[in-house]
Short mmCIF file of C-alpha atoms and ligand atoms in Angstrom, two decimals:
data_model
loop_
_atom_site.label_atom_id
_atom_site.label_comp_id
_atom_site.label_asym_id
_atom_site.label_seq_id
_atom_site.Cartn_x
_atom_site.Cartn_y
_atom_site.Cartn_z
CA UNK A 1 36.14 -9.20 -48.25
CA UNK A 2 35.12 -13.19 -48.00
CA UNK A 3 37.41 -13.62 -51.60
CA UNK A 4 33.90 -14.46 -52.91
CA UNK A 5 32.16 -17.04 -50.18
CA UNK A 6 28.74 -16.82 -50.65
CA UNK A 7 27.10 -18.34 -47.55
CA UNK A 8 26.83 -22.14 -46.13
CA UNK A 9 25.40 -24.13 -48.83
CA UNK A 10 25.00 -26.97 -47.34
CA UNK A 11 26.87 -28.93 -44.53
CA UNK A 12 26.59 -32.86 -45.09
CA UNK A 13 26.98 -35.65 -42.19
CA UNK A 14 28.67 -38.75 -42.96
CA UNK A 15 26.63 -41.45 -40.72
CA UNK A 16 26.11 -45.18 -40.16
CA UNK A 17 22.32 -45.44 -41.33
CA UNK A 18 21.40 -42.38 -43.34
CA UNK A 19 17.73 -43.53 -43.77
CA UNK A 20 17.39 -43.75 -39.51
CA UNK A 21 19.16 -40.39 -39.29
CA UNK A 22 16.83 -38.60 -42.20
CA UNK A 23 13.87 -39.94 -40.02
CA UNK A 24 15.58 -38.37 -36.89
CA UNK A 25 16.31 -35.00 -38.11
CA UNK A 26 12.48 -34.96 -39.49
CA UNK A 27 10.99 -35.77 -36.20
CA UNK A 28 13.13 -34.18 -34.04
CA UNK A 29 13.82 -30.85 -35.52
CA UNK A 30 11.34 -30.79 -38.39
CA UNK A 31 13.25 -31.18 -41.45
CA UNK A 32 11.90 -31.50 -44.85
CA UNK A 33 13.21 -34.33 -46.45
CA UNK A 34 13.22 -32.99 -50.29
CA UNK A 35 15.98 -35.06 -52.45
CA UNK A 36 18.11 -38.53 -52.55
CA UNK A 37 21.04 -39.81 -54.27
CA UNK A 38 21.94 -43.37 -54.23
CA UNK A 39 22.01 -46.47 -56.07
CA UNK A 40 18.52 -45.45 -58.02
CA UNK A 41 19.62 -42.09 -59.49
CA UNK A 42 23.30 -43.53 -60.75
CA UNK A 43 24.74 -43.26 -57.38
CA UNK A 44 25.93 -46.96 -56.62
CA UNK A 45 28.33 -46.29 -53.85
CA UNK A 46 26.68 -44.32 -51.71
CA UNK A 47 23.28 -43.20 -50.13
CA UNK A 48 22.50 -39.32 -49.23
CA UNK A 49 19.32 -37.73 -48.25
CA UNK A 50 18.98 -33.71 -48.83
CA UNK A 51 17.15 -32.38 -45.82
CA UNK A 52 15.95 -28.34 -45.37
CA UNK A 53 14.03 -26.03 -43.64
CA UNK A 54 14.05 -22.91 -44.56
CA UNK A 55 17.43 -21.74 -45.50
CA UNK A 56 19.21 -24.86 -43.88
CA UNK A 57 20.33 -27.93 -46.41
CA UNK A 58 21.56 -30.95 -44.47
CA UNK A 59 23.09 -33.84 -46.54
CA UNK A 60 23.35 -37.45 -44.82
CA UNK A 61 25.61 -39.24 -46.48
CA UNK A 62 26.42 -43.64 -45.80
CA UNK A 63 28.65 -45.24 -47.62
CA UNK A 64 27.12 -48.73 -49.77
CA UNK A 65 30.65 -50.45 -50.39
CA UNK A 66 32.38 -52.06 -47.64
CA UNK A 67 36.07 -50.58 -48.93
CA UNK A 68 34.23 -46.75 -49.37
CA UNK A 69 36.92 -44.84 -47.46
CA UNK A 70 34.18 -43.42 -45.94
CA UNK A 71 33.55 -46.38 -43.91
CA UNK A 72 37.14 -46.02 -42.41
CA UNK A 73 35.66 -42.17 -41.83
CA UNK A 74 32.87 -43.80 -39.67
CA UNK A 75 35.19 -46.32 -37.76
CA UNK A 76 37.53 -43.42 -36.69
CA UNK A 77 35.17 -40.46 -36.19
CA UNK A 78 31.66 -42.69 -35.49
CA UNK A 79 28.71 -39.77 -37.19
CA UNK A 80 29.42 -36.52 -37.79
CA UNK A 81 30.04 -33.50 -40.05
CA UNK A 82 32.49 -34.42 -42.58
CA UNK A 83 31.81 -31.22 -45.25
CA UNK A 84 30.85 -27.40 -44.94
CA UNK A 85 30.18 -26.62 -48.03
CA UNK A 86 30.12 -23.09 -49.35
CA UNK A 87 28.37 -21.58 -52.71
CA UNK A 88 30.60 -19.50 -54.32
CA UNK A 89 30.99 -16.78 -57.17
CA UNK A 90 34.16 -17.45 -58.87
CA UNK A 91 35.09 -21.00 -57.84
CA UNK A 92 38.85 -20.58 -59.61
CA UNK A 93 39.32 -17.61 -57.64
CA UNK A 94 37.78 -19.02 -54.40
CA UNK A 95 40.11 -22.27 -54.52
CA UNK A 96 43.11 -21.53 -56.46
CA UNK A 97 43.85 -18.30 -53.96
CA UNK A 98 42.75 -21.16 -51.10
CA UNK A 99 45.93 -23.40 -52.22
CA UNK A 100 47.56 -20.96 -53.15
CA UNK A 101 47.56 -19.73 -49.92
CA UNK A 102 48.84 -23.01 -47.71
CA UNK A 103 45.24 -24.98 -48.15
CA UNK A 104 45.48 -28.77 -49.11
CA UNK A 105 43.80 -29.55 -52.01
CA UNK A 106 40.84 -32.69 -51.64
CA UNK A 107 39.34 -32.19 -54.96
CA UNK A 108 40.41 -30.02 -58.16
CA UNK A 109 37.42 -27.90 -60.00
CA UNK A 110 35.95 -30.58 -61.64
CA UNK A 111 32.09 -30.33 -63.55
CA UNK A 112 29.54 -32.20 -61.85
CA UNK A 113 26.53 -32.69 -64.40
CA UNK A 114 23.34 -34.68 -64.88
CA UNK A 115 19.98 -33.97 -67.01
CA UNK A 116 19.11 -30.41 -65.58
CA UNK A 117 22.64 -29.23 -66.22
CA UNK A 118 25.88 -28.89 -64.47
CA UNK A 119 27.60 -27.48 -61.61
CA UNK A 120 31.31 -26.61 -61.03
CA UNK A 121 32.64 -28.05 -57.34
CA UNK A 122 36.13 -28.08 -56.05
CA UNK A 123 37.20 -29.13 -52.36
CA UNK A 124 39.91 -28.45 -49.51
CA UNK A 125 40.50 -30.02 -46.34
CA UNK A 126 39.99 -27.78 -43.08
CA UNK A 127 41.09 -29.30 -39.60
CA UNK A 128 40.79 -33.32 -38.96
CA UNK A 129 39.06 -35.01 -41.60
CA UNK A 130 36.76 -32.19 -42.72
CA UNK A 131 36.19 -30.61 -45.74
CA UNK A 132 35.08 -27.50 -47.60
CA UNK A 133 33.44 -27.78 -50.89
CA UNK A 134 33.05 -24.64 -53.17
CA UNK A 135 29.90 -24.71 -55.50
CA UNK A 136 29.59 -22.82 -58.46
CA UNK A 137 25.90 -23.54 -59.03
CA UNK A 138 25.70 -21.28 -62.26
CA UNK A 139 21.97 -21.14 -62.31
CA UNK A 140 22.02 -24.78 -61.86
CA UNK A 141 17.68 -25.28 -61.42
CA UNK A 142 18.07 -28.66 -59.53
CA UNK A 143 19.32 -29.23 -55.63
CA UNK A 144 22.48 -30.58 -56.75
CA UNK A 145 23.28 -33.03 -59.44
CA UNK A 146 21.72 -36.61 -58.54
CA UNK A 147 19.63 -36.09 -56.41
CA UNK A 148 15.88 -36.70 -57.56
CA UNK A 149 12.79 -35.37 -55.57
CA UNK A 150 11.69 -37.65 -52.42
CA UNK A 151 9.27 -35.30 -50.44
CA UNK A 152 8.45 -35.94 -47.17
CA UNK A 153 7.57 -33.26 -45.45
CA UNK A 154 8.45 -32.25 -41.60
CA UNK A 155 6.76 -30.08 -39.00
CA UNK A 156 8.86 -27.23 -39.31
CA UNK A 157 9.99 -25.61 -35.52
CA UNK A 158 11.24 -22.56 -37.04
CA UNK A 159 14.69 -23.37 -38.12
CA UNK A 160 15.71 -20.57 -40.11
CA UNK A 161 19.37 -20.13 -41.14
CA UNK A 162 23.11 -21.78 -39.43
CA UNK A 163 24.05 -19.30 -37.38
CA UNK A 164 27.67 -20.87 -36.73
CA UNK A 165 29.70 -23.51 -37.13
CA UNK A 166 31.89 -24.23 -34.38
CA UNK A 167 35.52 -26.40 -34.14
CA UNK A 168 37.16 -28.15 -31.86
CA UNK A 169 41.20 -28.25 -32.88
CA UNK A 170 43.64 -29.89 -30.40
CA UNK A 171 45.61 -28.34 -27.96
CA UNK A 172 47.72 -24.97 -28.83
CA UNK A 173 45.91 -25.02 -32.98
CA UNK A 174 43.69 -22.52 -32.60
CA UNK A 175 46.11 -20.12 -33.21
CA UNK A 176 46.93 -21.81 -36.38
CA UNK A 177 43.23 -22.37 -37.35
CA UNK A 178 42.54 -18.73 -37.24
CA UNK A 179 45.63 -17.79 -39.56
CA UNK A 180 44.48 -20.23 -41.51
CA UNK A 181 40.99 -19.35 -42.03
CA UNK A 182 42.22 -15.61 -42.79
CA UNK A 183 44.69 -16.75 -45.26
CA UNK A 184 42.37 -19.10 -47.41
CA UNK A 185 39.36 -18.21 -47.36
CA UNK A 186 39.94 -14.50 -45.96
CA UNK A 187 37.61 -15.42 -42.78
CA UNK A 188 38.96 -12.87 -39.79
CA UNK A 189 39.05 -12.55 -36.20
CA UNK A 190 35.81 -11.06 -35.57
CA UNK A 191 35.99 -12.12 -31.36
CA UNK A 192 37.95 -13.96 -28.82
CA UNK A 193 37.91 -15.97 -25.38
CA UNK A 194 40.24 -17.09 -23.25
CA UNK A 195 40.11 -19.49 -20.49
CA UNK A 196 39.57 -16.84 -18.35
CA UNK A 197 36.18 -16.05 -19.85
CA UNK A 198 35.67 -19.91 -20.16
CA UNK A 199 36.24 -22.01 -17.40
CA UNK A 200 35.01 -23.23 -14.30
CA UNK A 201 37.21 -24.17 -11.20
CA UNK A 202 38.27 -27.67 -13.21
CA UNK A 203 38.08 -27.04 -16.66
CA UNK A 204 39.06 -24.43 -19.26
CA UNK A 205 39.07 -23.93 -23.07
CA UNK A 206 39.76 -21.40 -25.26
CA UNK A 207 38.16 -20.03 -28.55
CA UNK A 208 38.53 -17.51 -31.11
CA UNK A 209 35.69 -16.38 -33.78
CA UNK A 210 36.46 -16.02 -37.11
CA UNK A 211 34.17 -14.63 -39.73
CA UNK A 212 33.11 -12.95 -43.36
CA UNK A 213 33.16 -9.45 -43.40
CA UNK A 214 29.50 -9.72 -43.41
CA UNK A 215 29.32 -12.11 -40.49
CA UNK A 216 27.04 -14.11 -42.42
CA UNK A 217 29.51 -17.20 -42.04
CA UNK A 218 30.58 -17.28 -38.77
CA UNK A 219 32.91 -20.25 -37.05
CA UNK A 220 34.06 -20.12 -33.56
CA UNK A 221 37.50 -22.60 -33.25
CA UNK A 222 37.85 -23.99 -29.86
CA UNK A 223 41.11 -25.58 -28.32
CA UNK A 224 41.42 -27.30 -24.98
CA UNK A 225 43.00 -25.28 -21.54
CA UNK A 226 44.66 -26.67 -18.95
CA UNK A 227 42.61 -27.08 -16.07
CA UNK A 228 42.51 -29.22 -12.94
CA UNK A 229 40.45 -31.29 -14.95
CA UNK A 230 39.57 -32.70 -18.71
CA UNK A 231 38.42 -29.52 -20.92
CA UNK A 232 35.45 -31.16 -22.76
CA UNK A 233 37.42 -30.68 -25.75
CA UNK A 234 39.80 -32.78 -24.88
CA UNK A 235 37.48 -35.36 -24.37
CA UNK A 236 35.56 -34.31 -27.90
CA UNK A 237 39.58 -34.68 -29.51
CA UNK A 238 39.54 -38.04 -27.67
CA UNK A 239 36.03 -39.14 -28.68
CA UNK A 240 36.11 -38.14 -32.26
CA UNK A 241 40.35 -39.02 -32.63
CA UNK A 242 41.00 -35.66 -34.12
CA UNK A 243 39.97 -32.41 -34.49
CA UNK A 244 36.39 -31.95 -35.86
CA UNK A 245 32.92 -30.11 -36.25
CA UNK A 246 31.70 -29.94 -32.45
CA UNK A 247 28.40 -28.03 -33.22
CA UNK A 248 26.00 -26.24 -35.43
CA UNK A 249 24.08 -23.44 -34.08
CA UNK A 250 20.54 -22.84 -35.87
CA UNK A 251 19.26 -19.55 -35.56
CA UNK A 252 15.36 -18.65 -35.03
CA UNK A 253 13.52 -15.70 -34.69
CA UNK A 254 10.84 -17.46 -32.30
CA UNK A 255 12.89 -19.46 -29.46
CA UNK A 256 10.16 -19.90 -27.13
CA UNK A 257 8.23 -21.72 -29.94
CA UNK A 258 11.11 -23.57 -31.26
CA UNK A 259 11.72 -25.19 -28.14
CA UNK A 260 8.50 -25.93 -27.29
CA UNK A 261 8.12 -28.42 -30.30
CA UNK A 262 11.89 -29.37 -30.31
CA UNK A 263 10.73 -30.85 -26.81
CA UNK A 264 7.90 -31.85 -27.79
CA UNK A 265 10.02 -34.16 -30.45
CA UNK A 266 12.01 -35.48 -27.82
CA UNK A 267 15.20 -33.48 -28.70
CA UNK A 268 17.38 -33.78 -25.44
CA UNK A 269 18.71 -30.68 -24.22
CA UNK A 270 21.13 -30.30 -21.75
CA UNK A 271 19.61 -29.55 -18.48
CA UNK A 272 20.04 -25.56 -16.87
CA UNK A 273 21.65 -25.78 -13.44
CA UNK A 274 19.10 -25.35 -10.59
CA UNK A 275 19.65 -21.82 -9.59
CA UNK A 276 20.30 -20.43 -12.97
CA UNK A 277 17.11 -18.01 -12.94
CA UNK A 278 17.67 -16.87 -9.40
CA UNK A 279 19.79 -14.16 -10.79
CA UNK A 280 19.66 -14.39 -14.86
CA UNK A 281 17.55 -11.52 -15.09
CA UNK A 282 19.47 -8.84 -12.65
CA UNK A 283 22.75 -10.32 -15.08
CA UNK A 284 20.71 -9.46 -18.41
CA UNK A 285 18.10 -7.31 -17.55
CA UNK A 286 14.67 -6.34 -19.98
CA UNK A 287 13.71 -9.04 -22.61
CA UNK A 288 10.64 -8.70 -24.82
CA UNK A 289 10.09 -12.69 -24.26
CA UNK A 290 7.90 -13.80 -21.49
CA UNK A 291 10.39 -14.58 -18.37
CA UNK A 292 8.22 -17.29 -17.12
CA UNK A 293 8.30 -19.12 -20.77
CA UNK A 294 12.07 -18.78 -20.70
CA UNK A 295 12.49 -20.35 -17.67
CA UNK A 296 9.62 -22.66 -18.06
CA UNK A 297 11.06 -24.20 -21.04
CA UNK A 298 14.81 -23.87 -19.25
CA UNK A 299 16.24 -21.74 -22.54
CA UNK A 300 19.65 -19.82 -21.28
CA UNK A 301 19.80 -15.97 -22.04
CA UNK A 302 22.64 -13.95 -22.06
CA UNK A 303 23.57 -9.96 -23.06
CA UNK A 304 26.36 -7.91 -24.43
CA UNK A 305 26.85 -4.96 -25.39
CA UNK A 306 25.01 -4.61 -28.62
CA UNK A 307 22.13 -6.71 -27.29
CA UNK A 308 20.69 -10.05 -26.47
CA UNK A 309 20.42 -13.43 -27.21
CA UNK A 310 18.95 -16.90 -26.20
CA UNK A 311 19.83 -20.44 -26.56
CA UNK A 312 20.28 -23.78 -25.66
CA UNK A 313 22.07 -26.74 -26.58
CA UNK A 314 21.52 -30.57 -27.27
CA UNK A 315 23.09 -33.12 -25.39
CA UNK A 316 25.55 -34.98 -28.04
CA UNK A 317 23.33 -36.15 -30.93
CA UNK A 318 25.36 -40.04 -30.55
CA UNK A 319 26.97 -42.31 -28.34
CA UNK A 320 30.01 -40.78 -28.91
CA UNK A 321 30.48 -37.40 -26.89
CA UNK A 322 31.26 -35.48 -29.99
CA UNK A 323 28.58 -33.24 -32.11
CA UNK A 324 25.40 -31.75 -31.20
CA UNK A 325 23.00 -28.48 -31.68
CA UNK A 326 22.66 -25.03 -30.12
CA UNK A 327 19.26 -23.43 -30.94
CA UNK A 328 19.92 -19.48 -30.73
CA UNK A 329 17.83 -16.25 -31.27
CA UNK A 330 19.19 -13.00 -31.94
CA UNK A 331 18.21 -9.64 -30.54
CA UNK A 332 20.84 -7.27 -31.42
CA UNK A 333 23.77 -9.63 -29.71
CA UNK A 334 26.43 -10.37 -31.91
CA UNK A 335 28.07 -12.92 -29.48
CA UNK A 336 27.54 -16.23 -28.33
CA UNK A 337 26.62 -16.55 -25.15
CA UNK A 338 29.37 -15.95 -22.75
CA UNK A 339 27.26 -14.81 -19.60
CA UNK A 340 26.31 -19.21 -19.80
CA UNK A 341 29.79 -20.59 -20.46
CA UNK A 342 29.91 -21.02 -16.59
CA UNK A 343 27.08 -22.29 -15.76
CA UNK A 344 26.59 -24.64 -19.28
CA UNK A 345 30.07 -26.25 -18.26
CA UNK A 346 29.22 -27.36 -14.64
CA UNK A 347 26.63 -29.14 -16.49
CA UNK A 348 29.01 -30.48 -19.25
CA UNK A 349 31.06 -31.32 -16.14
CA UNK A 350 28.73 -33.55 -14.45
CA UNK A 351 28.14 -35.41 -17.69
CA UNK A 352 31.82 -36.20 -18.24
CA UNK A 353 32.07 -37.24 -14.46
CA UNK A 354 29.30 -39.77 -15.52
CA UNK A 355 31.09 -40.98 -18.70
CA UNK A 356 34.57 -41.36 -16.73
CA UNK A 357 36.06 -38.53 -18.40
CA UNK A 358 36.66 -36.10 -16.35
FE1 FE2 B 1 27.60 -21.92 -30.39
#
């Protein structure tokens, strides 16, 4: 059992300009906005926007004060995911068998109220400077306490759910991640890779899945592998200064749609090697998507046992070569896409070459 992990509530992004990044996730994947905090609701300190569509809720988060620690957040890490937050049933049970159990404490269960009632949250940290907040919402009617309605609505491309949440840990943690994940919050190793199944001839990294017994929550950890060459998780450990969220995957039951207005937004995606289709179909055989869609709108496809899935994945979503976005369908597949690791890393490859670190 998941010891009482509900699913992903929300995961919130700590960024430099939280009104630009609210428009961006609106335009470029279609988010709702549909709540703020800040200054205006009895929030002084700091500004968030609640973003969804369909069962995702994105919080962007920028800190007002000049001594917010989250501003130090920002100078080390530069934008990114600082909390996966999870709804829970019993939050004393969820976070006092957490610490209990060898997880840091970042916030005691404490009762977070304001006119349409109150909700119960406590907090841990997870690798780097991340976090996981439990939420006992207790029939709690409102999105979460503060935040007041600010509709603006987004052209939805089929965003569904979060797949998966995936982290990059430094070199030889993974191990301890996994261990980790089972003892706190009873996550287990659902799958593994090593750098055999991930690497090219310079680079390498390893990763191992873990997940609820359901495999509703699902987080692949990745570490670096020695290669001839910088793993580009090295060079996301370098980027970001420690270990941190490298990406979330968004699941939809309509790919070939999704991507059509995700380009049509102007979301970068990481170009597909020339070549990749010259043999993707003898590797993974019959789809029920049109193959000349697929490779018209360059989405990777891979199979496994159980199945099939697609996806593809954003180029990093700032400056910094730290996170960005998979977009993935399901069609039976439990996996994630090992068929492409090759052929997705030659690209990643040439793109550290051009930022000097490879
Ligand atoms: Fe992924």
């Amino acid at each position: 059992m998941s010891q009482g992990l509900k699913r992903i509530h929300h995961v919130e992004f700590v960024v430099g300009n939280a009104k630009q990044a609210s428009y961006f996730y609106r335009q470029g994947f279609g988010f709702d906005q549909v709540g703020y905090r800040g200054p205006e609701t009895g929030f002084p300190d700091q500004v968030s926007y609640l973003l969804e569509q369909n069962n995702i809720w994105l919080i962007l988060t920028t800190p007002l004060r000049h001594d917010d620690p989250l501003n130090t957040w920002l100078m080390l890490h530069g934008d990114g995911v600082r909390d996966i937050a999870f709804e829970v049933e019993n939050l004393d049970e969820v976070y006092s068998k957490a610490v209990s159990n060898g997880a840091r404490s970042f916030r005691e269960p404490t009762v977070d109220s304001d006119k349409r009632g109150s909700i119960r949250t406590a907090a841990i940290h997870t690798y780097g400077e991340t976090l996981h907040t439990f939420i006992q919402r207790d029939g709690y009617e409102g999105m979460l306490p503060g935040f007041e309605p600010a509709e603006i609505k987004g052209r939805g491309t089929g965003l569904q759910f979060i797949d998966h949440v995936v982290g990059n840990v430094a070199d030889r943690q993974m191990d301890k991640w996994v261990d980790w994940y089972d003892r706190t919050l009873g996550l287990s190793k659902f799958v593994s890779y090593d750098d055999n199944d991930i690497s090219t001839e310079y680079t390498a990294l390893r990763s191992t899945v873990v997940a609820s017994a359901d495999r509703a929550i699902k987080f692949p950890i990745n570490e670096p592998a020695a290669g001839k060459k910088k793993s580009q998780i090295q060079e996301y450990i370098d980027s970001n200064l420690t270990a941190g969220v490298q990406h979330l995957a968004f699941n939809t039951s309509n790919i070939l749609d999704t991507i059509k207005a995700l380009r049509a937004n102007g979301v970068d995606f990481l170009p597909v090697p020339e070549g990749y289709y010259d043999n993707v179909w003898e590797r993974v055989g019959v789809v029920e998507e049109d193959k000349g869609r697929v490779k018209d709108l360059r989405i990777l496809v891979d199979r496994d046992d159980s199945g099939y899935l697609l996806q593809l994945f954003t180029r990093p979503l700032q400056d910094r070569p730290t996170f960005f976005i998979e977009i993935i369908q399901r069609s039976g597949s439990d996996s994630f896409g090992k068929g492409n690791f090759k052929a997705l890393f030659e690209t990643i490859e040439q793109e550290q070459t051009l930022r000097g670190n490879l």
